[in-house]
CSV table of C-alpha atoms in Angstrom, one decimal:
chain,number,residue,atom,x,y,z
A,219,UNK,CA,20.2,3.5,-20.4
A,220,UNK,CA,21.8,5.6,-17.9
A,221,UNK,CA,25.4,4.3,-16.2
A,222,UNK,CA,25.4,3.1,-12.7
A,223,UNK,CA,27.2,6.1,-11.7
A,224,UNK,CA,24.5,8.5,-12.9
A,225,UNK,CA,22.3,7.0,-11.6
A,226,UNK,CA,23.3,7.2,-8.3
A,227,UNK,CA,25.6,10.3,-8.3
A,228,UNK,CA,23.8,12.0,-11.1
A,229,UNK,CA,20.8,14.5,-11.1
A,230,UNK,CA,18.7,13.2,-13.5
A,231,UNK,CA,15.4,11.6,-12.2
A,232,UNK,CA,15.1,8.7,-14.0
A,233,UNK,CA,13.0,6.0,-12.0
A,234,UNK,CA,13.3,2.6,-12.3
A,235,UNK,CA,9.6,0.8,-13.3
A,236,UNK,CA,9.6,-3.0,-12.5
A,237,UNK,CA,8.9,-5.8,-15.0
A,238,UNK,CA,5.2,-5.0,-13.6
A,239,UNK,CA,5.5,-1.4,-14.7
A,240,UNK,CA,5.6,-0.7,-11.1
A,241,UNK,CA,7.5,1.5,-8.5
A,242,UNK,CA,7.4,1.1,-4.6
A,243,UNK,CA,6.5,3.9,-2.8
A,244,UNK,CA,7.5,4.4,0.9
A,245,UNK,CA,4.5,6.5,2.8
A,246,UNK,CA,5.8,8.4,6.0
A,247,UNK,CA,3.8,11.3,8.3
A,248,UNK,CA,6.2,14.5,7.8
A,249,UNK,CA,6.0,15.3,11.1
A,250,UNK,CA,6.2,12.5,13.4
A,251,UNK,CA,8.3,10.1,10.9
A,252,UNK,CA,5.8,7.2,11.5
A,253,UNK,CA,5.8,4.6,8.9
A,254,UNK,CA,1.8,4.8,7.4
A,255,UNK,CA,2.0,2.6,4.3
A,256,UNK,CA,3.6,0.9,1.2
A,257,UNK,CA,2.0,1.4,-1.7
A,258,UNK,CA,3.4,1.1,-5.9
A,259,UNK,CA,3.0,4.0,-8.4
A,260,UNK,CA,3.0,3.5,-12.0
A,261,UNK,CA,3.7,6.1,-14.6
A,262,UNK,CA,1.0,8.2,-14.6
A,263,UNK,CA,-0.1,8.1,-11.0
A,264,UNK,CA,4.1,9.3,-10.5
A,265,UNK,CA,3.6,12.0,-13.1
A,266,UNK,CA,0.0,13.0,-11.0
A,267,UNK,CA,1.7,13.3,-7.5
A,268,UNK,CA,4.5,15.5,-9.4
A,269,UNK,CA,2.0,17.3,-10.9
A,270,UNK,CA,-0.7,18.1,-8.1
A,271,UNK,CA,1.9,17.0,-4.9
A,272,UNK,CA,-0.8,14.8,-3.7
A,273,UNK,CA,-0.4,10.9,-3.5
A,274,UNK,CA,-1.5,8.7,-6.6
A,275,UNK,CA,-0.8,5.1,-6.6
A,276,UNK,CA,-1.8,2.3,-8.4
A,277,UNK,CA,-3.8,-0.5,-7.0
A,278,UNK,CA,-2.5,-3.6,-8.1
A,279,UNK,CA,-5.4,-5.6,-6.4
A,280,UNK,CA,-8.1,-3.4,-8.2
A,281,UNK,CA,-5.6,-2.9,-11.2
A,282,UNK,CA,-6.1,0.9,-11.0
A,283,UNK,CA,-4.9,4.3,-10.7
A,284,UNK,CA,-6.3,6.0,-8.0
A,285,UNK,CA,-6.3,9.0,-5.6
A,286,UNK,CA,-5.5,8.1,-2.0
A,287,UNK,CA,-8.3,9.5,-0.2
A,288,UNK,CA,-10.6,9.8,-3.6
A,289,UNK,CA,-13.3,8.1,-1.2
A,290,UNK,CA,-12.5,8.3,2.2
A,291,UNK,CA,-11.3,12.0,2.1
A,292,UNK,CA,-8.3,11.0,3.4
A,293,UNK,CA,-5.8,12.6,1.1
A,294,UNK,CA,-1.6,12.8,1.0
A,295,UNK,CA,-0.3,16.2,1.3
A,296,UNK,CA,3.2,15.5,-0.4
A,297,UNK,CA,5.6,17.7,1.3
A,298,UNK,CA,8.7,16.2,0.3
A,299,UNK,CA,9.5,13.4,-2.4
A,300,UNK,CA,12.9,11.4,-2.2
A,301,UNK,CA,14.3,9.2,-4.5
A,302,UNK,CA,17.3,6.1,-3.9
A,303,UNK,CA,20.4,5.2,-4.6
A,304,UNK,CA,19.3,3.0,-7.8
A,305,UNK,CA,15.8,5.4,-8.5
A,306,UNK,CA,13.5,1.9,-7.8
A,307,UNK,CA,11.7,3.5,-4.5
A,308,UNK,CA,10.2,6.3,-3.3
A,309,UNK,CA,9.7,8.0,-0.3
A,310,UNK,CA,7.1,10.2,0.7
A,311,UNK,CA,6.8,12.9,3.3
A,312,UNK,CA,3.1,13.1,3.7
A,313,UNK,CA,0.7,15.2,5.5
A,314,UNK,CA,-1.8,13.0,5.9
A,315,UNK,CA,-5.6,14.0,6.2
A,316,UNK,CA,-7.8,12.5,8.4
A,317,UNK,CA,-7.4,9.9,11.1
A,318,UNK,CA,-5.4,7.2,9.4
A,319,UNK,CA,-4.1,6.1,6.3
A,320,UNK,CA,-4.8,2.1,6.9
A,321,UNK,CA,-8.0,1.3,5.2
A,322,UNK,CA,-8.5,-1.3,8.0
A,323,UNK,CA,-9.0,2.0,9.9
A,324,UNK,CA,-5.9,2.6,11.8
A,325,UNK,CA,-3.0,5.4,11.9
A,326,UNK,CA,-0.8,2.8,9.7
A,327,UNK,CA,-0.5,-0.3,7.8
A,328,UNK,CA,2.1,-1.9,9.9
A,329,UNK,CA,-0.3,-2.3,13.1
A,330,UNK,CA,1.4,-6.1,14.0
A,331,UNK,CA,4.6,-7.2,14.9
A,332,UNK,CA,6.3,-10.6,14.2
A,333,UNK,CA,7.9,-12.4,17.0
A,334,UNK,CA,12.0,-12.9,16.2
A,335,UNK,CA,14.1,-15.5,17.3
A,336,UNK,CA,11.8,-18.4,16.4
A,337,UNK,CA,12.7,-21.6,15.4
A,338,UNK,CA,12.3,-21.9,11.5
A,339,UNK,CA,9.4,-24.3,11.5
A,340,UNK,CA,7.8,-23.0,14.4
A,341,UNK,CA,4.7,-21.1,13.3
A,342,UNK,CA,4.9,-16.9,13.7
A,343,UNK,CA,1.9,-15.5,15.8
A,344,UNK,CA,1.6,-12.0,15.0
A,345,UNK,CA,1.2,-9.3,18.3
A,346,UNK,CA,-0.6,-6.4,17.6
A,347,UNK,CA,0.6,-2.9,18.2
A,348,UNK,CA,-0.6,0.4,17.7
A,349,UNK,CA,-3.7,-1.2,16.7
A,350,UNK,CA,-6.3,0.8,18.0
A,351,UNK,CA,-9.0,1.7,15.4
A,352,UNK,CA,-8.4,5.4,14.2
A,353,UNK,CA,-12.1,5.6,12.7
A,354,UNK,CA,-14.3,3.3,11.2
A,355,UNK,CA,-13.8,2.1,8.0
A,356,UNK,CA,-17.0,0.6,6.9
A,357,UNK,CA,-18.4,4.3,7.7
A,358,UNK,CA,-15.5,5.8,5.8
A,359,UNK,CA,-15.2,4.0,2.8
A,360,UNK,CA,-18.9,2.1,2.7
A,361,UNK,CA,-16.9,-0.8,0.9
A,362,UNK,CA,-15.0,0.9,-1.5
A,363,UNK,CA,-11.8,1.4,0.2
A,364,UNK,CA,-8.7,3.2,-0.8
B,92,UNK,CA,-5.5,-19.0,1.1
B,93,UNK,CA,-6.5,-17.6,4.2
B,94,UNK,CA,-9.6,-15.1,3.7
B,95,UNK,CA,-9.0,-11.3,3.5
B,96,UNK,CA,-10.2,-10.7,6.8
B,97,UNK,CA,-7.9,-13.2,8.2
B,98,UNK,CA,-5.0,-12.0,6.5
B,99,UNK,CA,-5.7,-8.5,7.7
B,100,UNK,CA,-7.2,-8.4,11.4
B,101,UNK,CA,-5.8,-12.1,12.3
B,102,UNK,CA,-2.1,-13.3,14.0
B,103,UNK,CA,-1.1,-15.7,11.6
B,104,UNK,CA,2.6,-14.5,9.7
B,105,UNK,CA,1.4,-15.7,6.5
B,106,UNK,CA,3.9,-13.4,4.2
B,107,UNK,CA,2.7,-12.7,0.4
B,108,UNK,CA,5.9,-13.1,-1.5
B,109,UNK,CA,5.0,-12.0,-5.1
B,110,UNK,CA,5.6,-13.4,-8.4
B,111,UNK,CA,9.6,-13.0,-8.2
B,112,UNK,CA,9.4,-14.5,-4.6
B,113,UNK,CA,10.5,-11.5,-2.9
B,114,UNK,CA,8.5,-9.3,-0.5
B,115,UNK,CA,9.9,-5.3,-0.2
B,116,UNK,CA,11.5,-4.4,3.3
B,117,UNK,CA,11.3,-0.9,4.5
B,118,UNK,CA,14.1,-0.4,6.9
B,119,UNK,CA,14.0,2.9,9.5
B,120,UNK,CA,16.6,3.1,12.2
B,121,UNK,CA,15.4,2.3,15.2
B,122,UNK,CA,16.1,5.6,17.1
B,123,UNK,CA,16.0,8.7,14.6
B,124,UNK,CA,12.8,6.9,12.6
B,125,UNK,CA,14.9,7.7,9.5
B,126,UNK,CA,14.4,5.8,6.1
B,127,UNK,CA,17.8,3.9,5.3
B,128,UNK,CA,16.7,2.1,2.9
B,129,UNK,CA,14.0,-0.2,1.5
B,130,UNK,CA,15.1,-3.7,0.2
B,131,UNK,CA,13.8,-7.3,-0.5
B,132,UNK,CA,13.8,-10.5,0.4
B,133,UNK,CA,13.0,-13.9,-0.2
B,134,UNK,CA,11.6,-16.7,1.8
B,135,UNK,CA,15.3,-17.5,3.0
B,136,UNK,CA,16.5,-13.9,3.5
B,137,UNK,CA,13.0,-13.8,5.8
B,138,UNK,CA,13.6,-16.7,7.9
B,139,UNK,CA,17.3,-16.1,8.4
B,140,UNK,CA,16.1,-12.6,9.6
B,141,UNK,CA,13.9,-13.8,11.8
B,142,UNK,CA,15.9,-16.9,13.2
B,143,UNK,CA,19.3,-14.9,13.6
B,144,UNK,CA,17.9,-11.0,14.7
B,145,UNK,CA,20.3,-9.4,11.9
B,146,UNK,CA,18.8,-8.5,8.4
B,147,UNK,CA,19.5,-10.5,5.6
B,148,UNK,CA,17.9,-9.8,2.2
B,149,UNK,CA,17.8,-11.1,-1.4
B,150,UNK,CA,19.3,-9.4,-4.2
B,151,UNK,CA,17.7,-8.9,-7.2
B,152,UNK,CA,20.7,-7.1,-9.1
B,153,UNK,CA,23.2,-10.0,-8.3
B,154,UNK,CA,20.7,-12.7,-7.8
B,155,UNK,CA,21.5,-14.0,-4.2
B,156,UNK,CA,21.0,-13.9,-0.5
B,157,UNK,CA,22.9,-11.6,1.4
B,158,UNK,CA,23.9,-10.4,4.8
B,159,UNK,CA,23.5,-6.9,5.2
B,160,UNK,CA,27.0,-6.0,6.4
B,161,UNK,CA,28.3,-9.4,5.4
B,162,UNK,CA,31.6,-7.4,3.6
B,163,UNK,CA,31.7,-3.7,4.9
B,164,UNK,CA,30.1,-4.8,8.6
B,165,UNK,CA,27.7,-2.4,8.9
B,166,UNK,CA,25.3,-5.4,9.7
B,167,UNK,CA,21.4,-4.3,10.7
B,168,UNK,CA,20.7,-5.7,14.4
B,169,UNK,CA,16.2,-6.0,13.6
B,170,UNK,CA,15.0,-4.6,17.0
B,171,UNK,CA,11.3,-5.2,16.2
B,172,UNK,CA,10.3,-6.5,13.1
B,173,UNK,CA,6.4,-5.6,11.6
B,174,UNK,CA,3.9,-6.5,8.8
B,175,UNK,CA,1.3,-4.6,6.6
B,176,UNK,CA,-2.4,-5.0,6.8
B,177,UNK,CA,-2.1,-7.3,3.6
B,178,UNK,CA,1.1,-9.0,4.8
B,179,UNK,CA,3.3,-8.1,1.3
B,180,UNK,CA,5.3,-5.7,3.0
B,181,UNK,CA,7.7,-5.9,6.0
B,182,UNK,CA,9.3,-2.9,7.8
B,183,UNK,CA,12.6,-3.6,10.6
B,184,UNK,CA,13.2,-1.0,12.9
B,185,UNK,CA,17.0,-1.8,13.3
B,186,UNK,CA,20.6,-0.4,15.3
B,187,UNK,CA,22.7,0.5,12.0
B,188,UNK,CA,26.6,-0.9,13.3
B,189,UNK,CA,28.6,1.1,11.0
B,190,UNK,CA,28.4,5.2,10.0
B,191,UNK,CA,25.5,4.3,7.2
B,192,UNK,CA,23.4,1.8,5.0
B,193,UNK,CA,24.2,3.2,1.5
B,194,UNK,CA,26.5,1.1,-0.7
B,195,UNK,CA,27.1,5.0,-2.0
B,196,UNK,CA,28.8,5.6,1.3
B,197,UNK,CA,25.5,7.6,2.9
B,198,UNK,CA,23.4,6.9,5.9
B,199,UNK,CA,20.2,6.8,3.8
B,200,UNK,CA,20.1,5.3,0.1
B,201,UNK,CA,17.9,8.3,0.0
B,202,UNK,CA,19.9,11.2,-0.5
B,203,UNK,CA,18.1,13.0,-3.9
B,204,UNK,CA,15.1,15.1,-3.5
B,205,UNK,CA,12.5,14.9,-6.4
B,206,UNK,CA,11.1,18.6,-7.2
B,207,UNK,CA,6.6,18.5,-6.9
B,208,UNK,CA,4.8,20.8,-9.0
B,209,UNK,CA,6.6,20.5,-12.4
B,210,UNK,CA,5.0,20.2,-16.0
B,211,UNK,CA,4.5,16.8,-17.1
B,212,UNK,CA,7.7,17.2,-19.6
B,213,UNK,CA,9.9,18.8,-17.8
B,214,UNK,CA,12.9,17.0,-17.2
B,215,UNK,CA,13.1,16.9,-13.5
B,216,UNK,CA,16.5,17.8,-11.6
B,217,UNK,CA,17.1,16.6,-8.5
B,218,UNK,CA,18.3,18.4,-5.5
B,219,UNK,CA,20.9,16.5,-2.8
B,220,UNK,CA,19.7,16.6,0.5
B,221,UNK,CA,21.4,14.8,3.7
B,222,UNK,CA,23.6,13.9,1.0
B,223,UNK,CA,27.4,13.7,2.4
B,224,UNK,CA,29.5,10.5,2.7
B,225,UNK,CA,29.3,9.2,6.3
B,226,UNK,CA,32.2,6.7,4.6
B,227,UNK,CA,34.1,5.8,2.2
B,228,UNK,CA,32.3,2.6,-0.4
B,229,UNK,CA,35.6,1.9,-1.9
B,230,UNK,CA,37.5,1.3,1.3
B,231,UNK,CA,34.5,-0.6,3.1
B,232,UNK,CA,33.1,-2.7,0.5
B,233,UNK,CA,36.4,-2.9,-1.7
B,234,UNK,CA,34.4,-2.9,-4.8
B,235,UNK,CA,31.9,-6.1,-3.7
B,236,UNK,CA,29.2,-3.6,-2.0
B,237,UNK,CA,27.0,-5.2,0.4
């Protein structure tokens, strides 16, 4: 195994799986920098987005590889791939097809906010934001999702 | 367990730490919309976030709670706080006090471009990009990093 130092000063790619054989992967719109989704990569859907610069992940609900946008048409354009300080996440610079990357139908995952400053027992109600529906998602994905 | 639906389209916080007990933070400055870095945290780290406005996260390398900024400082001030659609991932737009968020000594743990397109065997170089120190690790975290 690599050093700590080559890791993270070095310029060998070498990314760090967890336990689960997973890596996270941090989804962002190239061009407006907007946070669309969280998602994990193994090692083949990695090698895939490498390969073709569109986004693989793998589902670890449906335990399987698959092609964001495979249904919905909704595909990643990878335009940049980074990598961190310890190589255990990813960030992508995506254009993304389509209306939204959510497959609740909006522009992005992260379509609620959490209220800060509460007292620890008190419990959190979410506010939404951003939250309008970017398309349908029954329509899109008739059930499927991903 | 609340129902998919409720998970996804209701205003209950009702956080999905995994197996480990952690759930991945995705952390953007609030102004640029940068990536600084993506960490985790446990159900403690979470509450002391949410109770106190500054980050605080779990580490998995040296097993325990942390303040982000507790030795070098550069403490995260969480200016809106959000969940995912499935509630296992949590992003803080935050005010970075302090020149950067890297225990390297950059802004952005993510300072190492990944090259797309490459044969599945080729070892892959990467290329530095936004990669200068904005600091000095030694100085700041005097070896204990933060």
């Amino acid at each position: 195994m690599a050093d700590k130092s080559e890791i993270e000063e070095g310029l060998a790619f070498a990314p760090k799986f967890g336990a689960d054989g997973l890596i996270t992967a941090v989804v962002t719109d190239v061009k407006s920098g907007e946070l669309l989704m969280v998602a994990h990569m193994n090692a083949e859907a990695l090698r895939k987005t490498i390969e073709s610069g569109e986004a693989w992940y793998y589902s670890r609900s449906r335990k399987k590889l698959w092609k964001k946008g495979e249904s919905s048409g909704h595909v990643q354009r990878v335009i940049e791939l980074r990598v961190d300080c310890d190589q255990d996440a990813l960030w992508l610079k995506v254009e993304q097809e389509g209306p939204g990357a959510c497959h609740t139908g909006r522009r992005s995952c992260f379509y609620r906010s959490v209220p800060l400053g509460n007292a620890p027992d008190a419990a959190l109600v979410l506010e939404f934001r951003d939250a309008g529906k970017a398309f349908d998602p029954a329509k899109v994905y008739g059930g499927k999702g991903d």
